Structure formats: structure tokens, C-alpha cells
Amino acid sequence: MTIDSRSLDYPILRRATIHVVFVLCWAAAVMFCSRYAVESASLKIVVLGVLAVFIPSVIGMLYVGTVKKIESLQSLNRTGILHALFSSRIFTTIIAVGWSAAAALMSVFWFASLGEQEAVGILLSVVLYALVVGFLAPKVALEMRRFTATKNTLRWSGWIFALIMAVVFFVYQMIFLGSAEPRPLLDSVSEVLGEPSISLSKSILIQIIGQWTEVFNLIQSYFLHQLSLRESLYGFLALPLYFLLFYNFSLLLSPFFISRIELRRVVAPISDVEFSAPLAGQKL
């Protein structure tokens, strides 16, 4: 179910279903790899997991950044200094790489900390993202040029998806975590940080990050419980965090919903032509 032609003609139902199943399998593999990497405290496997998340995220951000440049350049004189400045991809690349690297590392440890029900729910959310894209894409395509329609469909779909899932995930956490009676927070945190579980045969960095991830989950559970008892409102701070996590997750999914023709813009010269030219020596 990629965002394809000017009218965004979609594949038949069978092809669209296969596409979504493929994305689901990729997401499941990444989540499994993340859990195994953190549990085994293997730096090599963590790096592989981070790369699996980082690559699609940076591709999606570079595409959106490229289209933004195309839109900006349309109002500038080709011989001007601003045109030359906005034609450079250096700043866009730095932002995309930096954000994607941080988001990938955060996502890997988040995936590893999820329970089975939470992991299944997040995997099923891929279908929700596909439905949001499928709903918005034809409508946006009627109003905008091909590349602008694709960019805005992905951006708006990401926001809508993240908002819906943040609320759903927050409600789920309130029901299953907020209702559970937690241990005193300081005792729980001291126990996690004080236990002599650091093994020199494994990556010390990964073990330390894993410990602090567990501390974060303890703090989250504690304040959600306080919110459920109406003793504190700090639990609501989880909402923007969940929004950020699911928005990052939508970035990981977005490249799978861009047609191959549009993906050429990530590496092709910046141009506002409707169909980007094929890369030399390739059939992309």
C-alpha cells in the first residue's frame, strides 16, 4: 500500500495485504532483535537492532526534508544565494541522522522493555498506520502535486497515528499498570541500581542503559498509579512521551509507504519534476 501515482492508485487488495504483512514481519523482527539484544547485553546485536531502526527512519526523514527543499526552492531565483543555500542537503542530513540515531536507540530499549501484550498491540498498530495512510492519501493527492502529497500524507498520518496510539497506550497503562499496587519508589530504584548484576563478559554500556530503562519503567508505573488514585497529576506526563515514541515508530514505517519512484528523490538531484529520473545504471 505505497503512496504511488498522481491519483494515488492503490494495488489490489491482495497486494496491499501482502505489503502490510511484510511491514508487520519487519517490525516483529526488529522488536524480537531488540529484546534479545538487551537481554543478552550484546553490543553487536544492539548495534544491528539500532541500524535496523535507524536506516528506514533516516530514509523517511531525508525524503520529507528533500520535498521541503523542493517546495522552498520553487519561490527562489535559481541564480540567487538563497537558492544555492537551500539546495544543499547537508543541514537536512545532519538533522535526519541525529534524530534517527537517537530515536533508534530509544526505540530499541523501548521495544525490549515491552510486555508480550504491549508488543502485540504495537505490531497491530502497523495496520492502523496503513489505514490512516490509505484514508488520507487519495484525498491529499487531489489537492497537491505528487511529492507534496506524499510528504504531507506521511507527516499527517504520523501525527494522527501517534496521537491515537498515545491515548490508547496511556489508557492501557492506566488500566494494567496504574491499578497495580507498586512498591515504594525509592526502594525499587535502589534495588535495581544496587544489584551487582553487571557482568564483565557482556557489554557494560548496554547493561547500564538496561538498568536505567528499568528505572524509568518503575517511575512510570509509580506515577501512573498515583494518577489512578488521583493523588498526583504527574502521570499525565506520560502522554507526550508516548506521542514521541509512536511518532518515532511512524517514522520507521513511513519509507515502506513511499513508492519507489518517489524514493529516488532521496538520492537524486533536487528537482520538482513529477517523475524523478531513474538513477544511472539502476532500475529504481
PDB file of C-alpha atoms in Angstrom:
ATOM      1  CA  MET A   1       0.000   0.000   0.000  1.00  0.00           C
ATOM      2  CA  THR A   2       2.511   2.588  -1.115  1.00  0.00           C
ATOM      3  CA  ILE A   3       1.671   6.176  -1.977  1.00  0.00           C
ATOM      4  CA  ASP A   4       2.121   5.799  -5.707  1.00  0.00           C
ATOM      5  CA  SER A   5       0.726   7.710  -8.666  1.00  0.00           C
ATOM      6  CA  ARG A   6      -0.662  11.221  -9.035  1.00  0.00           C
ATOM      7  CA  SER A   7      -4.136   9.949  -8.274  1.00  0.00           C
ATOM      8  CA  LEU A   8      -2.574   7.525  -5.790  1.00  0.00           C
ATOM      9  CA  ASP A   9      -3.934   4.415  -7.470  1.00  0.00           C
ATOM     10  CA  TYR A  10      -3.617   1.579  -4.955  1.00  0.00           C
ATOM     11  CA  PRO A  11      -2.691  -2.031  -5.625  1.00  0.00           C
ATOM     12  CA  ILE A  12      -5.444  -4.589  -5.466  1.00  0.00           C
ATOM     13  CA  LEU A  13      -6.462  -5.775  -2.001  1.00  0.00           C
ATOM     14  CA  ARG A  14      -4.235  -8.852  -2.185  1.00  0.00           C
ATOM     15  CA  ARG A  15      -1.097  -6.845  -2.962  1.00  0.00           C
ATOM     16  CA  ALA A  16      -1.912  -4.270  -0.285  1.00  0.00           C
ATOM     17  CA  THR A  17      -2.395  -7.040   2.265  1.00  0.00           C
ATOM     18  CA  ILE A  18       0.938  -8.638   1.344  1.00  0.00           C
ATOM     19  CA  HIS A  19       2.605  -5.251   1.721  1.00  0.00           C
ATOM     20  CA  VAL A  20       1.200  -4.685   5.219  1.00  0.00           C
ATOM     21  CA  VAL A  21       2.124  -8.246   6.234  1.00  0.00           C
ATOM     22  CA  PHE A  22       5.690  -7.602   5.062  1.00  0.00           C
ATOM     23  CA  VAL A  23       5.894  -4.440   7.197  1.00  0.00           C
ATOM     24  CA  LEU A  24       4.461  -6.368  10.152  1.00  0.00           C
ATOM     25  CA  CYS A  25       7.112  -9.063   9.753  1.00  0.00           C
ATOM     26  CA  TRP A  26       9.856  -6.444   9.588  1.00  0.00           C
ATOM     27  CA  ALA A  27       8.556  -4.717  12.721  1.00  0.00           C
ATOM     28  CA  ALA A  28       8.258  -8.055  14.546  1.00  0.00           C
ATOM     29  CA  ALA A  29      11.847  -8.949  13.615  1.00  0.00           C
ATOM     30  CA  VAL A  30      13.123  -5.594  14.868  1.00  0.00           C
ATOM     31  CA  MET A  31      11.251  -5.935  18.161  1.00  0.00           C
ATOM     32  CA  PHE A  32      12.482  -9.506  18.671  1.00  0.00           C
ATOM     33  CA  CYS A  33      16.048  -8.469  17.880  1.00  0.00           C
ATOM     34  CA  SER A  34      15.774  -5.540  20.304  1.00  0.00           C
ATOM     35  CA  ARG A  35      14.538  -7.739  23.138  1.00  0.00           C
ATOM     36  CA  TYR A  36      17.202 -10.382  22.557  1.00  0.00           C
ATOM     37  CA  ALA A  37      19.954  -7.771  22.228  1.00  0.00           C
ATOM     38  CA  VAL A  38      19.154  -6.036  25.515  1.00  0.00           C
ATOM     39  CA  GLU A  39      18.582  -9.293  27.413  1.00  0.00           C
ATOM     40  CA  SER A  40      21.870 -10.731  26.178  1.00  0.00           C
ATOM     41  CA  ALA A  41      23.629  -7.362  26.660  1.00  0.00           C
ATOM     42  CA  SER A  42      25.405  -7.941  23.367  1.00  0.00           C
ATOM     43  CA  LEU A  43      26.727  -4.699  21.907  1.00  0.00           C
ATOM     44  CA  LYS A  44      26.956  -6.186  18.399  1.00  0.00           C
ATOM     45  CA  ILE A  45      23.312  -7.275  18.365  1.00  0.00           C
ATOM     46  CA  VAL A  46      22.189  -3.939  19.814  1.00  0.00           C
ATOM     47  CA  VAL A  47      24.062  -2.151  17.039  1.00  0.00           C
ATOM     48  CA  LEU A  48      22.321  -4.355  14.457  1.00  0.00           C
ATOM     49  CA  GLY A  49      18.957  -3.583  16.052  1.00  0.00           C
ATOM     50  CA  VAL A  50      19.692   0.136  16.089  1.00  0.00           C
ATOM     51  CA  LEU A  51      20.716   0.016  12.417  1.00  0.00           C
ATOM     52  CA  ALA A  52      17.513  -1.845  11.510  1.00  0.00           C
ATOM     53  CA  VAL A  53      15.549   1.007  13.060  1.00  0.00           C
ATOM     54  CA  PHE A  54      17.894   3.814  12.024  1.00  0.00           C
ATOM     55  CA  ILE A  55      18.015   3.115   8.275  1.00  0.00           C
ATOM     56  CA  PRO A  56      14.275   3.342   7.480  1.00  0.00           C
ATOM     57  CA  SER A  57      13.896   6.287   9.849  1.00  0.00           C
ATOM     58  CA  VAL A  58      16.656   8.309   8.193  1.00  0.00           C
ATOM     59  CA  ILE A  59      15.312   7.475   4.719  1.00  0.00           C
ATOM     60  CA  GLY A  60      11.862   8.749   5.686  1.00  0.00           C
ATOM     61  CA  MET A  61      13.250  11.951   7.191  1.00  0.00           C
ATOM     62  CA  LEU A  62      15.537  12.582   4.212  1.00  0.00           C
ATOM     63  CA  TYR A  63      12.580  12.206   1.853  1.00  0.00           C
ATOM     64  CA  VAL A  64      10.468  14.704   3.799  1.00  0.00           C
ATOM     65  CA  GLY A  65      13.445  17.078   4.037  1.00  0.00           C
ATOM     66  CA  THR A  66      14.082  16.810   0.297  1.00  0.00           C
ATOM     67  CA  VAL A  67      10.485  17.641  -0.556  1.00  0.00           C
ATOM     68  CA  LYS A  68      10.586  20.623   1.802  1.00  0.00           C
ATOM     69  CA  LYS A  69      13.622  21.883  -0.095  1.00  0.00           C
ATOM     70  CA  ILE A  70      11.826  21.436  -3.412  1.00  0.00           C
ATOM     71  CA  GLU A  71       8.914  23.496  -2.107  1.00  0.00           C
ATOM     72  CA  SER A  72      11.250  26.212  -0.783  1.00  0.00           C
ATOM     73  CA  LEU A  73      13.270  26.415  -3.993  1.00  0.00           C
ATOM     74  CA  GLN A  74      10.161  26.938  -6.124  1.00  0.00           C
ATOM     75  CA  SER A  75       9.861  30.509  -4.830  1.00  0.00           C
ATOM     76  CA  LEU A  76      13.546  31.384  -5.198  1.00  0.00           C
ATOM     77  CA  ASN A  77      15.582  32.664  -8.127  1.00  0.00           C
ATOM     78  CA  ARG A  78      17.956  29.974  -9.397  1.00  0.00           C
ATOM     79  CA  THR A  79      20.828  32.451  -9.604  1.00  0.00           C
ATOM     80  CA  GLY A  80      20.435  33.718  -6.044  1.00  0.00           C
ATOM     81  CA  ILE A  81      22.426  32.907  -2.924  1.00  0.00           C
ATOM     82  CA  LEU A  82      19.376  31.567  -1.063  1.00  0.00           C
ATOM     83  CA  HIS A  83      18.721  29.092  -3.855  1.00  0.00           C
ATOM     84  CA  ALA A  84      22.266  27.760  -3.556  1.00  0.00           C
ATOM     85  CA  LEU A  85      21.944  27.606   0.241  1.00  0.00           C
ATOM     86  CA  PHE A  86      18.629  25.743   0.221  1.00  0.00           C
ATOM     87  CA  SER A  87      19.879  23.364  -2.474  1.00  0.00           C
ATOM     88  CA  SER A  88      22.385  21.867  -0.040  1.00  0.00           C
ATOM     89  CA  ARG A  89      21.330  18.709   1.791  1.00  0.00           C
ATOM     90  CA  ILE A  90      23.990  18.970   4.493  1.00  0.00           C
ATOM     91  CA  PHE A  91      21.801  20.503   7.210  1.00  0.00           C
ATOM     92  CA  THR A  92      18.868  18.201   6.384  1.00  0.00           C
ATOM     93  CA  THR A  93      21.138  15.164   6.520  1.00  0.00           C
ATOM     94  CA  ILE A  94      22.623  16.170   9.878  1.00  0.00           C
ATOM     95  CA  ILE A  95      19.152  16.571  11.406  1.00  0.00           C
ATOM     96  CA  ALA A  96      17.891  13.310   9.888  1.00  0.00           C
ATOM     97  CA  VAL A  97      20.921  11.317  11.035  1.00  0.00           C
ATOM     98  CA  GLY A  98      20.964  12.840  14.524  1.00  0.00           C
ATOM     99  CA  TRP A  99      17.243  12.444  15.183  1.00  0.00           C
ATOM    100  CA  SER A 100      17.129   8.942  13.673  1.00  0.00           C
ATOM    101  CA  ALA A 101      20.117   7.759  15.705  1.00  0.00           C
ATOM    102  CA  ALA A 102      18.567   8.977  18.973  1.00  0.00           C
ATOM    103  CA  ALA A 103      15.137   7.628  18.002  1.00  0.00           C
ATOM    104  CA  ALA A 104      16.614   4.253  17.021  1.00  0.00           C
ATOM    105  CA  LEU A 105      18.461   3.815  20.315  1.00  0.00           C
ATOM    106  CA  MET A 106      15.380   4.893  22.267  1.00  0.00           C
ATOM    107  CA  SER A 107      13.130   2.569  20.261  1.00  0.00           C
ATOM    108  CA  VAL A 108      15.383  -0.480  20.725  1.00  0.00           C
ATOM    109  CA  PHE A 109      15.321  -0.180  24.519  1.00  0.00           C
ATOM    110  CA  TRP A 110      11.617   0.669  24.483  1.00  0.00           C
ATOM    111  CA  PHE A 111      10.845  -2.437  22.419  1.00  0.00           C
ATOM    112  CA  ALA A 112      12.950  -4.527  24.799  1.00  0.00           C
ATOM    113  CA  SER A 113      11.004  -3.254  27.832  1.00  0.00           C
ATOM    114  CA  LEU A 114       7.567  -4.087  26.422  1.00  0.00           C
ATOM    115  CA  GLY A 115       5.460  -6.918  27.720  1.00  0.00           C
ATOM    116  CA  GLU A 116       4.013  -9.505  25.339  1.00  0.00           C
ATOM    117  CA  GLN A 117       0.587  -7.852  25.164  1.00  0.00           C
ATOM    118  CA  GLU A 118       2.126  -4.434  24.589  1.00  0.00           C
ATOM    119  CA  ALA A 119       4.391  -5.777  21.845  1.00  0.00           C
ATOM    120  CA  VAL A 120       1.477  -7.448  20.062  1.00  0.00           C
ATOM    121  CA  GLY A 121      -0.561  -4.251  20.329  1.00  0.00           C
ATOM    122  CA  ILE A 122       2.225  -2.167  18.818  1.00  0.00           C
ATOM    123  CA  LEU A 123       2.643  -4.660  15.984  1.00  0.00           C
ATOM    124  CA  LEU A 124      -1.072  -4.483  15.252  1.00  0.00           C
ATOM    125  CA  SER A 125      -0.797  -0.689  15.210  1.00  0.00           C
ATOM    126  CA  VAL A 126       1.015  -1.094  11.864  1.00  0.00           C
ATOM    127  CA  VAL A 127      -2.406  -1.886  10.407  1.00  0.00           C
ATOM    128  CA  LEU A 128      -3.786   1.334  11.915  1.00  0.00           C
ATOM    129  CA  TYR A 129      -0.970   3.338  10.332  1.00  0.00           C
ATOM    130  CA  ALA A 130      -1.669   1.718   6.959  1.00  0.00           C
ATOM    131  CA  LEU A 131      -5.375   2.557   7.287  1.00  0.00           C
ATOM    132  CA  VAL A 132      -4.638   6.189   8.149  1.00  0.00           C
ATOM    133  CA  VAL A 133      -2.307   6.482   5.142  1.00  0.00           C
ATOM    134  CA  GLY A 134      -4.885   4.784   2.937  1.00  0.00           C
ATOM    135  CA  PHE A 135      -7.588   7.173   4.098  1.00  0.00           C
ATOM    136  CA  LEU A 136      -5.585  10.383   3.704  1.00  0.00           C
ATOM    137  CA  ALA A 137      -3.570   9.634   0.563  1.00  0.00           C
ATOM    138  CA  PRO A 138      -6.316   9.811  -2.110  1.00  0.00           C
ATOM    139  CA  LYS A 139      -7.785  12.970  -0.614  1.00  0.00           C
ATOM    140  CA  VAL A 140      -4.440  14.759  -0.333  1.00  0.00           C
ATOM    141  CA  ALA A 141      -3.457  13.705  -3.863  1.00  0.00           C
ATOM    142  CA  LEU A 142      -6.445  15.564  -5.303  1.00  0.00           C
ATOM    143  CA  GLU A 143      -5.172  18.840  -3.850  1.00  0.00           C
ATOM    144  CA  MET A 144      -1.399  18.729  -4.279  1.00  0.00           C
ATOM    145  CA  ARG A 145       1.430  17.705  -6.541  1.00  0.00           C
ATOM    146  CA  ARG A 146       2.791  14.203  -6.264  1.00  0.00           C
ATOM    147  CA  PHE A 147       5.785  14.829  -3.988  1.00  0.00           C
ATOM    148  CA  THR A 148       3.954  17.317  -1.745  1.00  0.00           C
ATOM    149  CA  ALA A 149       1.010  14.939  -1.413  1.00  0.00           C
ATOM    150  CA  THR A 150       3.306  12.087  -0.398  1.00  0.00           C
ATOM    151  CA  LYS A 151       5.167  14.214   2.153  1.00  0.00           C
ATOM    152  CA  ASN A 152       2.035  15.637   3.748  1.00  0.00           C
ATOM    153  CA  THR A 153       0.290  12.272   3.792  1.00  0.00           C
ATOM    154  CA  LEU A 154       3.197  10.745   5.695  1.00  0.00           C
ATOM    155  CA  ARG A 155       3.523  13.686   8.095  1.00  0.00           C
ATOM    156  CA  TRP A 156      -0.184  13.956   8.865  1.00  0.00           C
ATOM    157  CA  SER A 157      -0.539  10.191   9.113  1.00  0.00           C
ATOM    158  CA  GLY A 158       2.343  10.134  11.592  1.00  0.00           C
ATOM    159  CA  TRP A 159       0.739  12.791  13.774  1.00  0.00           C
ATOM    160  CA  ILE A 160      -2.713  11.173  13.704  1.00  0.00           C
ATOM    161  CA  PHE A 161      -1.278   7.708  14.314  1.00  0.00           C
ATOM    162  CA  ALA A 162       0.924   8.907  17.187  1.00  0.00           C
ATOM    163  CA  LEU A 163      -1.957  10.789  18.824  1.00  0.00           C
ATOM    164  CA  ILE A 164      -4.346   7.836  18.625  1.00  0.00           C
ATOM    165  CA  MET A 165      -1.785   5.311  19.834  1.00  0.00           C
ATOM    166  CA  ALA A 166      -0.511   7.589  22.623  1.00  0.00           C
ATOM    167  CA  VAL A 167      -4.030   7.840  24.043  1.00  0.00           C
ATOM    168  CA  VAL A 168      -4.701   4.101  23.606  1.00  0.00           C
ATOM    169  CA  PHE A 169      -1.356   3.159  25.165  1.00  0.00           C
ATOM    170  CA  PHE A 170      -1.908   5.601  28.037  1.00  0.00           C
ATOM    171  CA  VAL A 171      -5.339   4.111  28.786  1.00  0.00           C
ATOM    172  CA  TYR A 172      -3.868   0.608  28.620  1.00  0.00           C
ATOM    173  CA  GLN A 173      -1.099   1.540  31.031  1.00  0.00           C
ATOM    174  CA  MET A 174      -3.577   3.171  33.401  1.00  0.00           C
ATOM    175  CA  ILE A 175      -5.706   0.030  33.459  1.00  0.00           C
ATOM    176  CA  PHE A 176      -2.954  -2.574  33.811  1.00  0.00           C
ATOM    177  CA  LEU A 177      -0.092  -0.662  35.423  1.00  0.00           C
ATOM    178  CA  GLY A 178      -1.848   2.166  37.228  1.00  0.00           C
ATOM    179  CA  SER A 179      -4.188  -0.257  39.001  1.00  0.00           C
ATOM    180  CA  ALA A 180      -1.340  -2.425  40.330  1.00  0.00           C
ATOM    181  CA  GLU A 181      -0.015  -1.598  43.777  1.00  0.00           C
ATOM    182  CA  PRO A 182       3.640  -0.575  43.319  1.00  0.00           C
ATOM    183  CA  ARG A 183       6.414  -0.940  45.835  1.00  0.00           C
ATOM    184  CA  PRO A 184       7.879   2.243  47.376  1.00  0.00           C
ATOM    185  CA  LEU A 185       9.628   4.023  44.517  1.00  0.00           C
ATOM    186  CA  LEU A 186      12.949   4.699  46.236  1.00  0.00           C
ATOM    187  CA  ASP A 187      13.260   1.109  47.423  1.00  0.00           C
ATOM    188  CA  SER A 188      12.560  -0.240  43.927  1.00  0.00           C
ATOM    189  CA  VAL A 189      15.031   2.115  42.244  1.00  0.00           C
ATOM    190  CA  SER A 190      17.726   1.418  44.838  1.00  0.00           C
ATOM    191  CA  GLU A 191      17.252  -2.314  44.353  1.00  0.00           C
ATOM    192  CA  VAL A 192      17.661  -2.066  40.567  1.00  0.00           C
ATOM    193  CA  LEU A 193      20.708   0.216  40.667  1.00  0.00           C
ATOM    194  CA  GLY A 194      22.258  -1.509  43.661  1.00  0.00           C
ATOM    195  CA  GLU A 195      22.076  -5.113  42.484  1.00  0.00           C
ATOM    196  CA  PRO A 196      25.515  -6.483  41.450  1.00  0.00           C
ATOM    197  CA  SER A 197      24.310  -7.721  38.075  1.00  0.00           C
ATOM    198  CA  ILE A 198      26.929  -6.091  35.857  1.00  0.00           C
ATOM    199  CA  SER A 199      28.830  -8.831  34.048  1.00  0.00           C
ATOM    200  CA  LEU A 200      32.236  -8.061  32.614  1.00  0.00           C
ATOM    201  CA  SER A 201      31.697 -10.711  29.932  1.00  0.00           C
ATOM    202  CA  LYS A 202      28.901  -8.623  28.408  1.00  0.00           C
ATOM    203  CA  SER A 203      28.653  -5.022  27.260  1.00  0.00           C
ATOM    204  CA  ILE A 204      28.749  -2.855  30.370  1.00  0.00           C
ATOM    205  CA  LEU A 205      27.198   0.085  28.490  1.00  0.00           C
ATOM    206  CA  ILE A 206      24.189  -1.969  27.384  1.00  0.00           C
ATOM    207  CA  GLN A 207      23.707  -3.336  30.899  1.00  0.00           C
ATOM    208  CA  ILE A 208      23.785   0.156  32.408  1.00  0.00           C
ATOM    209  CA  ILE A 209      21.319   1.512  29.839  1.00  0.00           C
ATOM    210  CA  GLY A 210      19.116  -1.523  30.502  1.00  0.00           C
ATOM    211  CA  GLN A 211      19.151  -0.782  34.224  1.00  0.00           C
ATOM    212  CA  TRP A 212      18.134   2.843  33.688  1.00  0.00           C
ATOM    213  CA  THR A 213      15.389   1.703  31.308  1.00  0.00           C
ATOM    214  CA  GLU A 214      14.047  -0.459  34.110  1.00  0.00           C
ATOM    215  CA  VAL A 215      14.267   2.509  36.484  1.00  0.00           C
ATOM    216  CA  PHE A 216      12.291   4.607  34.005  1.00  0.00           C
ATOM    217  CA  ASN A 217       9.589   1.920  33.836  1.00  0.00           C
ATOM    218  CA  LEU A 218       9.389   1.826  37.637  1.00  0.00           C
ATOM    219  CA  ILE A 219       8.964   5.606  37.805  1.00  0.00           C
ATOM    220  CA  GLN A 220       6.345   5.474  35.049  1.00  0.00           C
ATOM    221  CA  SER A 221       4.362   2.767  36.842  1.00  0.00           C
ATOM    222  CA  TYR A 222       4.561   4.636  40.138  1.00  0.00           C
ATOM    223  CA  PHE A 223       3.200   7.920  38.801  1.00  0.00           C
ATOM    224  CA  LEU A 224       0.515   6.182  36.743  1.00  0.00           C
ATOM    225  CA  HIS A 225      -0.614   4.503  39.944  1.00  0.00           C
ATOM    226  CA  GLN A 226      -0.609   7.853  41.738  1.00  0.00           C
ATOM    227  CA  LEU A 227      -2.711   9.282  38.922  1.00  0.00           C
ATOM    228  CA  SER A 228      -5.188   6.418  39.148  1.00  0.00           C
ATOM    229  CA  LEU A 229      -5.590   7.240  42.857  1.00  0.00           C
ATOM    230  CA  ARG A 230      -5.901  10.952  41.977  1.00  0.00           C
ATOM    231  CA  GLU A 231      -3.005  11.722  44.308  1.00  0.00           C
ATOM    232  CA  SER A 232      -0.755  13.221  41.626  1.00  0.00           C
ATOM    233  CA  LEU A 233      -1.087  14.528  38.069  1.00  0.00           C
ATOM    234  CA  TYR A 234       2.484  13.696  37.064  1.00  0.00           C
ATOM    235  CA  GLY A 235       1.207  10.564  35.330  1.00  0.00           C
ATOM    236  CA  PHE A 236      -0.136  12.753  32.519  1.00  0.00           C
ATOM    237  CA  LEU A 237       3.472  13.491  31.553  1.00  0.00           C
ATOM    238  CA  ALA A 238       3.496  10.011  30.030  1.00  0.00           C
ATOM    239  CA  LEU A 239       1.181  11.206  27.241  1.00  0.00           C
ATOM    240  CA  PRO A 240       3.706  13.420  25.391  1.00  0.00           C
ATOM    241  CA  LEU A 241       6.336  10.717  25.885  1.00  0.00           C
ATOM    242  CA  TYR A 242       4.059   8.084  24.323  1.00  0.00           C
ATOM    243  CA  PHE A 243       3.297  10.501  21.491  1.00  0.00           C
ATOM    244  CA  LEU A 244       7.029  10.893  20.817  1.00  0.00           C
ATOM    245  CA  LEU A 245       7.622   7.132  20.919  1.00  0.00           C
ATOM    246  CA  PHE A 246       4.807   6.379  18.493  1.00  0.00           C
ATOM    247  CA  TYR A 247       5.757   9.269  16.226  1.00  0.00           C
ATOM    248  CA  ASN A 248       9.242   7.775  16.033  1.00  0.00           C
ATOM    249  CA  PHE A 249       7.624   4.422  15.284  1.00  0.00           C
ATOM    250  CA  SER A 250       5.684   6.022  12.423  1.00  0.00           C
ATOM    251  CA  LEU A 251       8.989   7.331  11.035  1.00  0.00           C
ATOM    252  CA  LEU A 252      10.232   3.749  10.918  1.00  0.00           C
ATOM    253  CA  LEU A 253       7.150   2.705   8.958  1.00  0.00           C
ATOM    254  CA  SER A 254       6.939   5.674   6.580  1.00  0.00           C
ATOM    255  CA  PRO A 255       9.543   4.591   3.963  1.00  0.00           C
ATOM    256  CA  PHE A 256       7.575   1.391   3.354  1.00  0.00           C
ATOM    257  CA  PHE A 257       4.655   3.553   2.196  1.00  0.00           C
ATOM    258  CA  ILE A 258       6.616   5.633  -0.325  1.00  0.00           C
ATOM    259  CA  SER A 259       6.646   4.454  -3.919  1.00  0.00           C
ATOM    260  CA  ARG A 260       9.984   3.533  -5.478  1.00  0.00           C
ATOM    261  CA  ILE A 261       9.657   6.423  -7.915  1.00  0.00           C
ATOM    262  CA  GLU A 262       9.368   8.920  -5.073  1.00  0.00           C
ATOM    263  CA  LEU A 263      12.165   7.297  -3.070  1.00  0.00           C
ATOM    264  CA  ARG A 264      14.542   8.289  -5.878  1.00  0.00           C
ATOM    265  CA  ARG A 265      14.328  11.871  -4.644  1.00  0.00           C
ATOM    266  CA  VAL A 266      16.342  10.948  -1.549  1.00  0.00           C
ATOM    267  CA  VAL A 267      19.497  10.482  -3.645  1.00  0.00           C
ATOM    268  CA  ALA A 268      18.595  12.141  -6.966  1.00  0.00           C
ATOM    269  CA  PRO A 269      19.308  15.833  -7.687  1.00  0.00           C
ATOM    270  CA  ILE A 270      16.695  18.122  -6.143  1.00  0.00           C
ATOM    271  CA  SER A 271      14.033  18.752  -8.761  1.00  0.00           C
ATOM    272  CA  ASP A 272      10.313  19.486  -8.871  1.00  0.00           C
ATOM    273  CA  VAL A 273       9.661  17.219 -11.869  1.00  0.00           C
ATOM    274  CA  GLU A 274       6.624  15.000 -11.429  1.00  0.00           C
ATOM    275  CA  PHE A 275       8.555  11.786 -12.001  1.00  0.00           C
ATOM    276  CA  SER A 276      12.139  11.733 -10.770  1.00  0.00           C
ATOM    277  CA  ALA A 277      14.579  10.323 -13.336  1.00  0.00           C
ATOM    278  CA  PRO A 278      15.914   6.793 -12.767  1.00  0.00           C
ATOM    279  CA  LEU A 279      19.343   6.544 -11.182  1.00  0.00           C
ATOM    280  CA  ALA A 280      22.196   5.853 -13.567  1.00  0.00           C
ATOM    281  CA  GLY A 281      22.726   2.135 -14.060  1.00  0.00           C
ATOM    282  CA  GLN A 282      19.719   1.184 -11.936  1.00  0.00           C
ATOM    283  CA  LYS A 283      16.036   0.490 -12.401  1.00  0.00           C
ATOM    284  CA  LEU A 284      14.679   2.033  -9.234  1.00  0.00           C
TER     285      LEU A 284
END
